[in-house]
PDB file of C-alpha atoms in Angstrom:
ATOM      1  CA  ARG A  12      95.566 155.764 136.179  1.00  0.00           C
ATOM      2  CA  LYS A  13      93.027 158.720 136.390  1.00  0.00           C
ATOM      3  CA  GLU A  14      89.134 157.535 135.837  1.00  0.00           C
ATOM      4  CA  VAL A  15      89.561 159.576 132.720  1.00  0.00           C
ATOM      5  CA  GLU A  16      92.640 160.952 131.166  1.00  0.00           C
ATOM      6  CA  GLN A  17      92.978 163.923 128.397  1.00  0.00           C
ATOM      7  CA  ASP A  18      95.376 165.859 127.414  1.00  0.00           C
ATOM      8  CA  PRO A  19      95.371 169.515 129.058  1.00  0.00           C
ATOM      9  CA  GLY A  20      96.552 171.333 126.128  1.00  0.00           C
ATOM     10  CA  PRO A  21      96.375 173.806 126.252  1.00  0.00           C
ATOM     11  CA  PHE A  22      95.868 173.650 121.970  1.00  0.00           C
ATOM     12  CA  ASN A  23      95.809 177.023 120.028  1.00  0.00           C
ATOM     13  CA  VAL A  24      95.010 176.585 116.834  1.00  0.00           C
ATOM     14  CA  PRO A  25      94.340 179.077 113.800  1.00  0.00           C
ATOM     15  CA  GLU A  26      90.314 179.582 112.647  1.00  0.00           C
ATOM     16  CA  GLY A  27      89.197 176.845 110.058  1.00  0.00           C
ATOM     17  CA  ALA A  28      91.705 173.891 110.509  1.00  0.00           C
ATOM     18  CA  THR A  29      90.878 170.655 112.481  1.00  0.00           C
ATOM     19  CA  VAL A  30      91.450 169.819 115.643  1.00  0.00           C
ATOM     20  CA  ALA A  31      91.526 166.454 117.346  1.00  0.00           C
ATOM     21  CA  PHE A  32      91.040 165.396 120.884  1.00  0.00           C
ATOM     22  CA  ASN A  33      91.603 161.787 122.595  1.00  0.00           C
ATOM     23  CA  CYS A  34      90.509 160.746 125.621  1.00  0.00           C
ATOM     24  CA  THR A  35      90.971 157.639 128.035  1.00  0.00           C
ATOM     25  CA  TYR A  36      89.211 155.630 130.543  1.00  0.00           C
ATOM     26  CA  SER A  37      89.965 153.105 133.064  1.00  0.00           C
ATOM     27  CA  ASN A  38      87.166 151.284 133.857  1.00  0.00           C
ATOM     28  CA  SER A  39      85.930 148.425 131.003  1.00  0.00           C
ATOM     29  CA  ALA A  40      82.713 148.324 132.365  1.00  0.00           C
ATOM     30  CA  SER A  41      81.615 151.683 131.951  1.00  0.00           C
ATOM     31  CA  GLN A  42      78.806 152.161 130.052  1.00  0.00           C
ATOM     32  CA  SER A  43      78.413 155.519 127.998  1.00  0.00           C
ATOM     33  CA  PHE A  44      80.392 158.028 127.141  1.00  0.00           C
ATOM     34  CA  PHE A  45      79.934 161.786 126.280  1.00  0.00           C
ATOM     35  CA  TRP A  46      81.657 165.039 125.193  1.00  0.00           C
ATOM     36  CA  TYR A  47      81.080 168.475 127.137  1.00  0.00           C
ATOM     37  CA  ARG A  48      81.898 171.591 126.703  1.00  0.00           C
ATOM     38  CA  GLN A  49      82.821 174.224 129.380  1.00  0.00           C
ATOM     39  CA  ASP A  50      83.408 177.728 128.951  1.00  0.00           C
ATOM     40  CA  CYS A  51      85.553 180.512 131.677  1.00  0.00           C
ATOM     41  CA  ARG A  52      83.816 180.216 134.702  1.00  0.00           C
ATOM     42  CA  LYS A  53      80.904 178.572 133.522  1.00  0.00           C
ATOM     43  CA  GLU A  54      78.702 175.001 133.698  1.00  0.00           C
ATOM     44  CA  PRO A  55      79.968 172.103 131.690  1.00  0.00           C
ATOM     45  CA  LYS A  56      77.248 171.476 129.105  1.00  0.00           C
ATOM     46  CA  LEU A  57      76.487 168.367 126.696  1.00  0.00           C
ATOM     47  CA  LEU A  58      78.020 169.345 123.446  1.00  0.00           C
ATOM     48  CA  MET A  59      77.673 165.371 122.255  1.00  0.00           C
ATOM     49  CA  SER A  60      77.016 162.174 123.063  1.00  0.00           C
ATOM     50  CA  VAL A  61      80.165 159.238 122.009  1.00  0.00           C
ATOM     51  CA  TYR A  62      78.893 155.775 120.132  1.00  0.00           C
ATOM     52  CA  SER A  63      80.318 153.336 119.389  1.00  0.00           C
ATOM     53  CA  SER A  64      79.456 153.547 115.850  1.00  0.00           C
ATOM     54  CA  GLY A  65      80.785 156.681 115.931  1.00  0.00           C
ATOM     55  CA  ASN A  66      78.844 159.946 115.607  1.00  0.00           C
ATOM     56  CA  GLU A  67      78.960 163.204 114.267  1.00  0.00           C
ATOM     57  CA  ASP A  68      76.937 166.691 114.579  1.00  0.00           C
ATOM     58  CA  GLY A  69      77.849 169.048 111.983  1.00  0.00           C
ATOM     59  CA  ARG A  70      81.595 170.003 112.744  1.00  0.00           C
ATOM     60  CA  PHE A  71      81.558 167.626 115.161  1.00  0.00           C
ATOM     61  CA  THR A  72      82.694 163.788 114.910  1.00  0.00           C
ATOM     62  CA  ALA A  73      83.542 161.863 118.103  1.00  0.00           C
ATOM     63  CA  GLN A  74      84.509 158.402 118.147  1.00  0.00           C
ATOM     64  CA  LEU A  75      84.611 155.614 120.885  1.00  0.00           C
ATOM     65  CA  ASN A  76      86.571 152.288 120.825  1.00  0.00           C
ATOM     66  CA  ARG A  77      85.775 150.258 124.117  1.00  0.00           C
ATOM     67  CA  ALA A  78      88.487 147.749 123.153  1.00  0.00           C
ATOM     68  CA  SER A  79      90.935 150.345 123.793  1.00  0.00           C
ATOM     69  CA  GLN A  80      89.223 152.369 125.921  1.00  0.00           C
ATOM     70  CA  TYR A  81      89.212 155.184 124.141  1.00  0.00           C
ATOM     71  CA  ILE A  82      87.454 157.585 123.064  1.00  0.00           C
ATOM     72  CA  SER A  83      87.902 161.287 120.195  1.00  0.00           C
ATOM     73  CA  LEU A  84      86.496 164.375 119.098  1.00  0.00           C
ATOM     74  CA  LEU A  85      87.096 166.459 115.779  1.00  0.00           C
ATOM     75  CA  ILE A  86      86.184 168.898 115.313  1.00  0.00           C
ATOM     76  CA  ARG A  87      86.615 170.643 111.727  1.00  0.00           C
ATOM     77  CA  ASP A  88      86.721 174.301 110.147  1.00  0.00           C
ATOM     78  CA  SER A  89      87.387 174.874 113.952  1.00  0.00           C
ATOM     79  CA  LYS A  90      85.645 178.940 114.905  1.00  0.00           C
ATOM     80  CA  LEU A  91      86.175 180.819 117.424  1.00  0.00           C
ATOM     81  CA  SER A  92      83.350 180.425 119.113  1.00  0.00           C
ATOM     82  CA  ASP A  93      84.833 176.918 119.544  1.00  0.00           C
ATOM     83  CA  SER A  94      87.293 177.939 122.151  1.00  0.00           C
ATOM     84  CA  ALA A  95      86.786 176.616 125.365  1.00  0.00           C
ATOM     85  CA  THR A  96      87.443 173.644 127.203  1.00  0.00           C
ATOM     86  CA  TYR A  97      86.672 170.326 126.503  1.00  0.00           C
ATOM     87  CA  LEU A  98      85.428 167.314 128.515  1.00  0.00           C
ATOM     88  CA  CYS A  99      85.738 163.805 127.858  1.00  0.00           C
ATOM     89  CA  VAL A 100      82.956 162.362 130.203  1.00  0.00           C
ATOM     90  CA  VAL A 101      81.631 158.766 131.548  1.00  0.00           C
ATOM     91  CA  ASN A 102      78.674 157.262 133.515  1.00  0.00           C
ATOM     92  CA  ASN A 103      79.744 154.516 135.344  1.00  0.00           C
ATOM     93  CA  VAL A 104      77.370 152.018 137.204  1.00  0.00           C
ATOM     94  CA  SER A 105      78.356 151.956 140.839  1.00  0.00           C
ATOM     95  CA  ASN A 106      77.870 148.837 142.792  1.00  0.00           C
ATOM     96  CA  PHE A 107      74.580 149.641 143.920  1.00  0.00           C
ATOM     97  CA  GLY A 108      73.067 150.270 140.280  1.00  0.00           C
ATOM     98  CA  ASN A 109      73.135 154.061 140.153  1.00  0.00           C
ATOM     99  CA  GLU A 110      74.679 156.482 137.557  1.00  0.00           C
ATOM    100  CA  LYS A 111      77.451 159.078 138.145  1.00  0.00           C
ATOM    101  CA  LEU A 112      79.066 161.218 135.755  1.00  0.00           C
ATOM    102  CA  THR A 113      83.003 160.591 135.595  1.00  0.00           C
ATOM    103  CA  PHE A 114      85.176 163.691 134.503  1.00  0.00           C
ATOM    104  CA  GLY A 115      88.505 164.658 132.709  1.00  0.00           C
ATOM    105  CA  THR A 116      90.329 167.039 133.987  1.00  0.00           C
ATOM    106  CA  GLY A 117      89.410 168.572 129.729  1.00  0.00           C
ATOM    107  CA  THR A 118      91.464 169.693 126.931  1.00  0.00           C
ATOM    108  CA  ARG A 119      91.732 173.765 126.390  1.00  0.00           C
ATOM    109  CA  LEU A 120      90.872 174.604 123.279  1.00  0.00           C
ATOM    110  CA  THR A 121      92.117 178.724 122.039  1.00  0.00           C
ATOM    111  CA  ILE A 122      90.971 179.401 118.204  1.00  0.00           C
ATOM    112  CA  ILE A 123      92.772 181.799 117.051  1.00  0.00           C
ATOM    113  CA  PRO A 124      91.830 184.598 114.338  1.00  0.00           C
TER     114      PRO A 124
ATOM    115  CA  GLU B  16      64.503 176.190 127.616  1.00  0.00           C
ATOM    116  CA  PRO B  17      63.855 175.504 130.602  1.00  0.00           C
ATOM    117  CA  GLU B  18      66.976 175.205 133.027  1.00  0.00           C
ATOM    118  CA  VAL B  19      68.128 174.584 136.083  1.00  0.00           C
ATOM    119  CA  THR B  20      68.826 177.689 138.123  1.00  0.00           C
ATOM    120  CA  GLN B  21      70.871 177.978 141.843  1.00  0.00           C
ATOM    121  CA  THR B  22      71.555 180.663 144.312  1.00  0.00           C
ATOM    122  CA  PRO B  23      73.553 182.526 145.041  1.00  0.00           C
ATOM    123  CA  SER B  24      75.792 182.886 142.185  1.00  0.00           C
ATOM    124  CA  HIS B  25      78.786 184.050 144.451  1.00  0.00           C
ATOM    125  CA  GLN B  26      79.033 182.862 148.473  1.00  0.00           C
ATOM    126  CA  VAL B  27      81.921 184.087 150.830  1.00  0.00           C
ATOM    127  CA  THR B  28      81.828 182.171 154.403  1.00  0.00           C
ATOM    128  CA  GLN B  29      84.266 182.357 157.096  1.00  0.00           C
ATOM    129  CA  MET B  30      85.857 179.113 158.285  1.00  0.00           C
ATOM    130  CA  GLY B  31      83.475 177.085 160.352  1.00  0.00           C
ATOM    131  CA  GLN B  32      80.636 178.456 159.125  1.00  0.00           C
ATOM    132  CA  GLU B  33      76.952 176.338 157.849  1.00  0.00           C
ATOM    133  CA  VAL B  34      76.205 177.534 154.280  1.00  0.00           C
ATOM    134  CA  ILE B  35      73.821 176.654 152.836  1.00  0.00           C
ATOM    135  CA  LEU B  36      73.567 176.366 148.575  1.00  0.00           C
ATOM    136  CA  ARG B  37      70.060 176.187 146.903  1.00  0.00           C
ATOM    137  CA  CYS B  38      68.974 175.389 143.737  1.00  0.00           C
ATOM    138  CA  VAL B  39      65.975 174.343 140.927  1.00  0.00           C
ATOM    139  CA  PRO B  40      65.955 171.799 139.183  1.00  0.00           C
ATOM    140  CA  ILE B  41      63.922 171.241 135.724  1.00  0.00           C
ATOM    141  CA  SER B  42      60.570 170.690 137.086  1.00  0.00           C
ATOM    142  CA  ASN B  43      59.253 167.346 135.527  1.00  0.00           C
ATOM    143  CA  HIS B  44      63.693 165.950 136.729  1.00  0.00           C
ATOM    144  CA  LEU B  45      63.766 163.182 139.256  1.00  0.00           C
ATOM    145  CA  TYR B  46      66.972 163.066 139.850  1.00  0.00           C
ATOM    146  CA  PHE B  47      69.135 165.475 141.064  1.00  0.00           C
ATOM    147  CA  TYR B  48      72.802 165.668 141.577  1.00  0.00           C
ATOM    148  CA  TRP B  49      75.603 168.470 143.544  1.00  0.00           C
ATOM    149  CA  TYR B  50      79.342 168.274 141.555  1.00  0.00           C
ATOM    150  CA  ARG B  51      82.049 170.446 142.732  1.00  0.00           C
ATOM    151  CA  GLN B  52      84.950 171.786 140.678  1.00  0.00           C
ATOM    152  CA  ILE B  53      88.034 173.129 142.958  1.00  0.00           C
ATOM    153  CA  LEU B  54      89.018 176.369 140.748  1.00  0.00           C
ATOM    154  CA  GLY B  55      91.449 174.589 137.840  1.00  0.00           C
ATOM    155  CA  GLN B  56      90.936 170.838 138.837  1.00  0.00           C
ATOM    156  CA  LYS B  57      88.329 168.816 137.572  1.00  0.00           C
ATOM    157  CA  VAL B  58      84.248 168.574 138.348  1.00  0.00           C
ATOM    158  CA  GLU B  59      83.874 165.875 140.978  1.00  0.00           C
ATOM    159  CA  PHE B  60      80.968 164.119 141.883  1.00  0.00           C
ATOM    160  CA  LEU B  61      79.350 164.934 145.210  1.00  0.00           C
ATOM    161  CA  VAL B  62      75.764 163.202 145.624  1.00  0.00           C
ATOM    162  CA  SER B  63      72.835 162.123 143.244  1.00  0.00           C
ATOM    163  CA  PHE B  64      69.311 162.119 145.180  1.00  0.00           C
ATOM    164  CA  TYR B  65      65.932 160.491 143.776  1.00  0.00           C
ATOM    165  CA  ASN B  66      62.641 159.857 145.370  1.00  0.00           C
ATOM    166  CA  ASN B  67      63.719 162.294 148.480  1.00  0.00           C
ATOM    167  CA  GLU B  68      66.454 159.592 149.415  1.00  0.00           C
ATOM    168  CA  ILE B  69      70.743 160.067 148.400  1.00  0.00           C
ATOM    169  CA  SER B  70      71.271 157.243 146.188  1.00  0.00           C
ATOM    170  CA  GLU B  71      74.817 157.607 145.625  1.00  0.00           C
ATOM    171  CA  LYS B  72      77.841 159.560 147.327  1.00  0.00           C
ATOM    172  CA  SER B  73      81.016 160.256 146.556  1.00  0.00           C
ATOM    173  CA  GLU B  74      84.127 159.899 149.340  1.00  0.00           C
ATOM    174  CA  ILE B  75      84.120 163.725 149.257  1.00  0.00           C
ATOM    175  CA  PHE B  76      80.752 163.834 150.673  1.00  0.00           C
ATOM    176  CA  ASP B  77      81.439 163.339 154.245  1.00  0.00           C
ATOM    177  CA  ASP B  78      79.523 163.968 157.308  1.00  0.00           C
ATOM    178  CA  GLN B  79      79.754 167.679 156.877  1.00  0.00           C
ATOM    179  CA  PHE B  80      77.180 167.473 153.744  1.00  0.00           C
ATOM    180  CA  SER B  81      73.664 167.181 153.427  1.00  0.00           C
ATOM    181  CA  VAL B  82      71.024 167.685 150.832  1.00  0.00           C
ATOM    182  CA  GLU B  83      67.417 167.971 151.115  1.00  0.00           C
ATOM    183  CA  ARG B  84      64.346 168.747 149.015  1.00  0.00           C
ATOM    184  CA  PRO B  85      62.712 170.531 151.436  1.00  0.00           C
ATOM    185  CA  ASP B  86      59.688 171.146 149.293  1.00  0.00           C
ATOM    186  CA  GLY B  87      58.702 170.848 145.510  1.00  0.00           C
ATOM    187  CA  SER B  88      60.956 172.779 144.048  1.00  0.00           C
ATOM    188  CA  ASN B  89      64.224 173.210 145.765  1.00  0.00           C
ATOM    189  CA  PHE B  90      66.788 171.309 146.027  1.00  0.00           C
ATOM    190  CA  THR B  91      70.038 172.598 148.099  1.00  0.00           C
ATOM    191  CA  LEU B  92      73.457 171.808 149.942  1.00  0.00           C
ATOM    192  CA  LYS B  93      74.370 171.614 153.368  1.00  0.00           C
ATOM    193  CA  ILE B  94      77.826 172.291 154.631  1.00  0.00           C
ATOM    194  CA  ARG B  95      77.601 171.969 158.170  1.00  0.00           C
ATOM    195  CA  SER B  96      81.401 173.605 159.335  1.00  0.00           C
ATOM    196  CA  THR B  97      82.502 175.135 155.817  1.00  0.00           C
ATOM    197  CA  LYS B  98      86.799 174.171 155.588  1.00  0.00           C
ATOM    198  CA  LEU B  99      89.395 176.243 153.255  1.00  0.00           C
ATOM    199  CA  GLU B 100      89.537 173.369 150.528  1.00  0.00           C
ATOM    200  CA  ASP B 101      85.136 173.797 150.500  1.00  0.00           C
ATOM    201  CA  SER B 102      86.275 176.266 148.057  1.00  0.00           C
ATOM    202  CA  ALA B 103      84.646 175.690 144.864  1.00  0.00           C
ATOM    203  CA  MET B 104      82.268 176.079 142.524  1.00  0.00           C
ATOM    204  CA  TYR B 105      79.242 174.256 143.340  1.00  0.00           C
ATOM    205  CA  PHE B 106      77.083 172.560 140.171  1.00  0.00           C
ATOM    206  CA  CYS B 107      73.711 171.575 140.945  1.00  0.00           C
ATOM    207  CA  ALA B 108      72.226 169.009 137.715  1.00  0.00           C
ATOM    208  CA  SER B 109      69.323 167.475 137.260  1.00  0.00           C
ATOM    209  CA  SER B 110      67.893 164.716 134.914  1.00  0.00           C
ATOM    210  CA  GLU B 111      64.511 163.744 133.346  1.00  0.00           C
ATOM    211  CA  ASP B 112      66.086 159.694 134.320  1.00  0.00           C
ATOM    212  CA  TRP B 113      68.222 158.132 135.169  1.00  0.00           C
ATOM    213  CA  THR B 114      68.672 156.207 132.192  1.00  0.00           C
ATOM    214  CA  PRO B 115      72.387 156.983 129.591  1.00  0.00           C
ATOM    215  CA  SER B 116      70.148 158.569 127.386  1.00  0.00           C
ATOM    216  CA  TYR B 117      68.497 161.102 129.377  1.00  0.00           C
ATOM    217  CA  GLU B 118      71.102 164.071 129.522  1.00  0.00           C
ATOM    218  CA  GLN B 119      72.592 165.620 133.037  1.00  0.00           C
ATOM    219  CA  TYR B 120      71.042 169.769 132.874  1.00  0.00           C
ATOM    220  CA  PHE B 121      73.707 171.955 134.667  1.00  0.00           C
ATOM    221  CA  GLY B 122      73.137 175.026 137.081  1.00  0.00           C
ATOM    222  CA  PRO B 123      75.548 178.175 136.453  1.00  0.00           C
ATOM    223  CA  GLY B 124      76.836 177.326 139.709  1.00  0.00           C
ATOM    224  CA  THR B 125      77.046 178.808 142.988  1.00  0.00           C
ATOM    225  CA  ARG B 126      81.230 179.896 143.736  1.00  0.00           C
ATOM    226  CA  LEU B 127      81.335 179.147 147.123  1.00  0.00           C
ATOM    227  CA  THR B 128      84.360 181.036 148.715  1.00  0.00           C
ATOM    228  CA  VAL B 129      85.379 180.218 152.598  1.00  0.00           C
ATOM    229  CA  THR B 130      88.004 182.225 154.604  1.00  0.00           C
TER     230      THR B 130
END
């Protein structure tokens, strides 16, 4: 099983629609979780952290289900500028107590005018 | 807003040559990282660096790779003898601390092409 698994898409949705992405992770000891956004040929940028209680930032809502090892991202009222690849990222602590980010392959989203 | 910078933006080299990729992390950050992304694939962790030593490395980071902080500002990744499969985008990142609440900030990347 992949460490972090995402549906690669692509998702092509009309402007204004709601879109949801899902992600699963294999390491039950994973400690923190994030959604990053990556535009074509650019660096990943943190979109939001994901907490067990769920968290919202404007049009974006993230959820974490530790029991199912499942993370989700919901984008409401999508805009053309939301077109990007969305990366599910898990922060694991190694046996040496060091952290490393493990990335999913990303889900590509295109918002259609 | 402070940012991580990387040079060069694009490096073309011949197989077997040595390359050095340079990064300037955000000035008050203490933890530094290198990641790579082969075209069309996921971002992969290479190495983390703290207090002038490697704190963690992946299986990708073999003896051909090394990192250094030669002065107070630069953080470099050296590939001693490049292979075709080293062609990728290399991202440097830095964070203020290592705990999960501290964001890793990524630089714009260096595209390495090995011919």
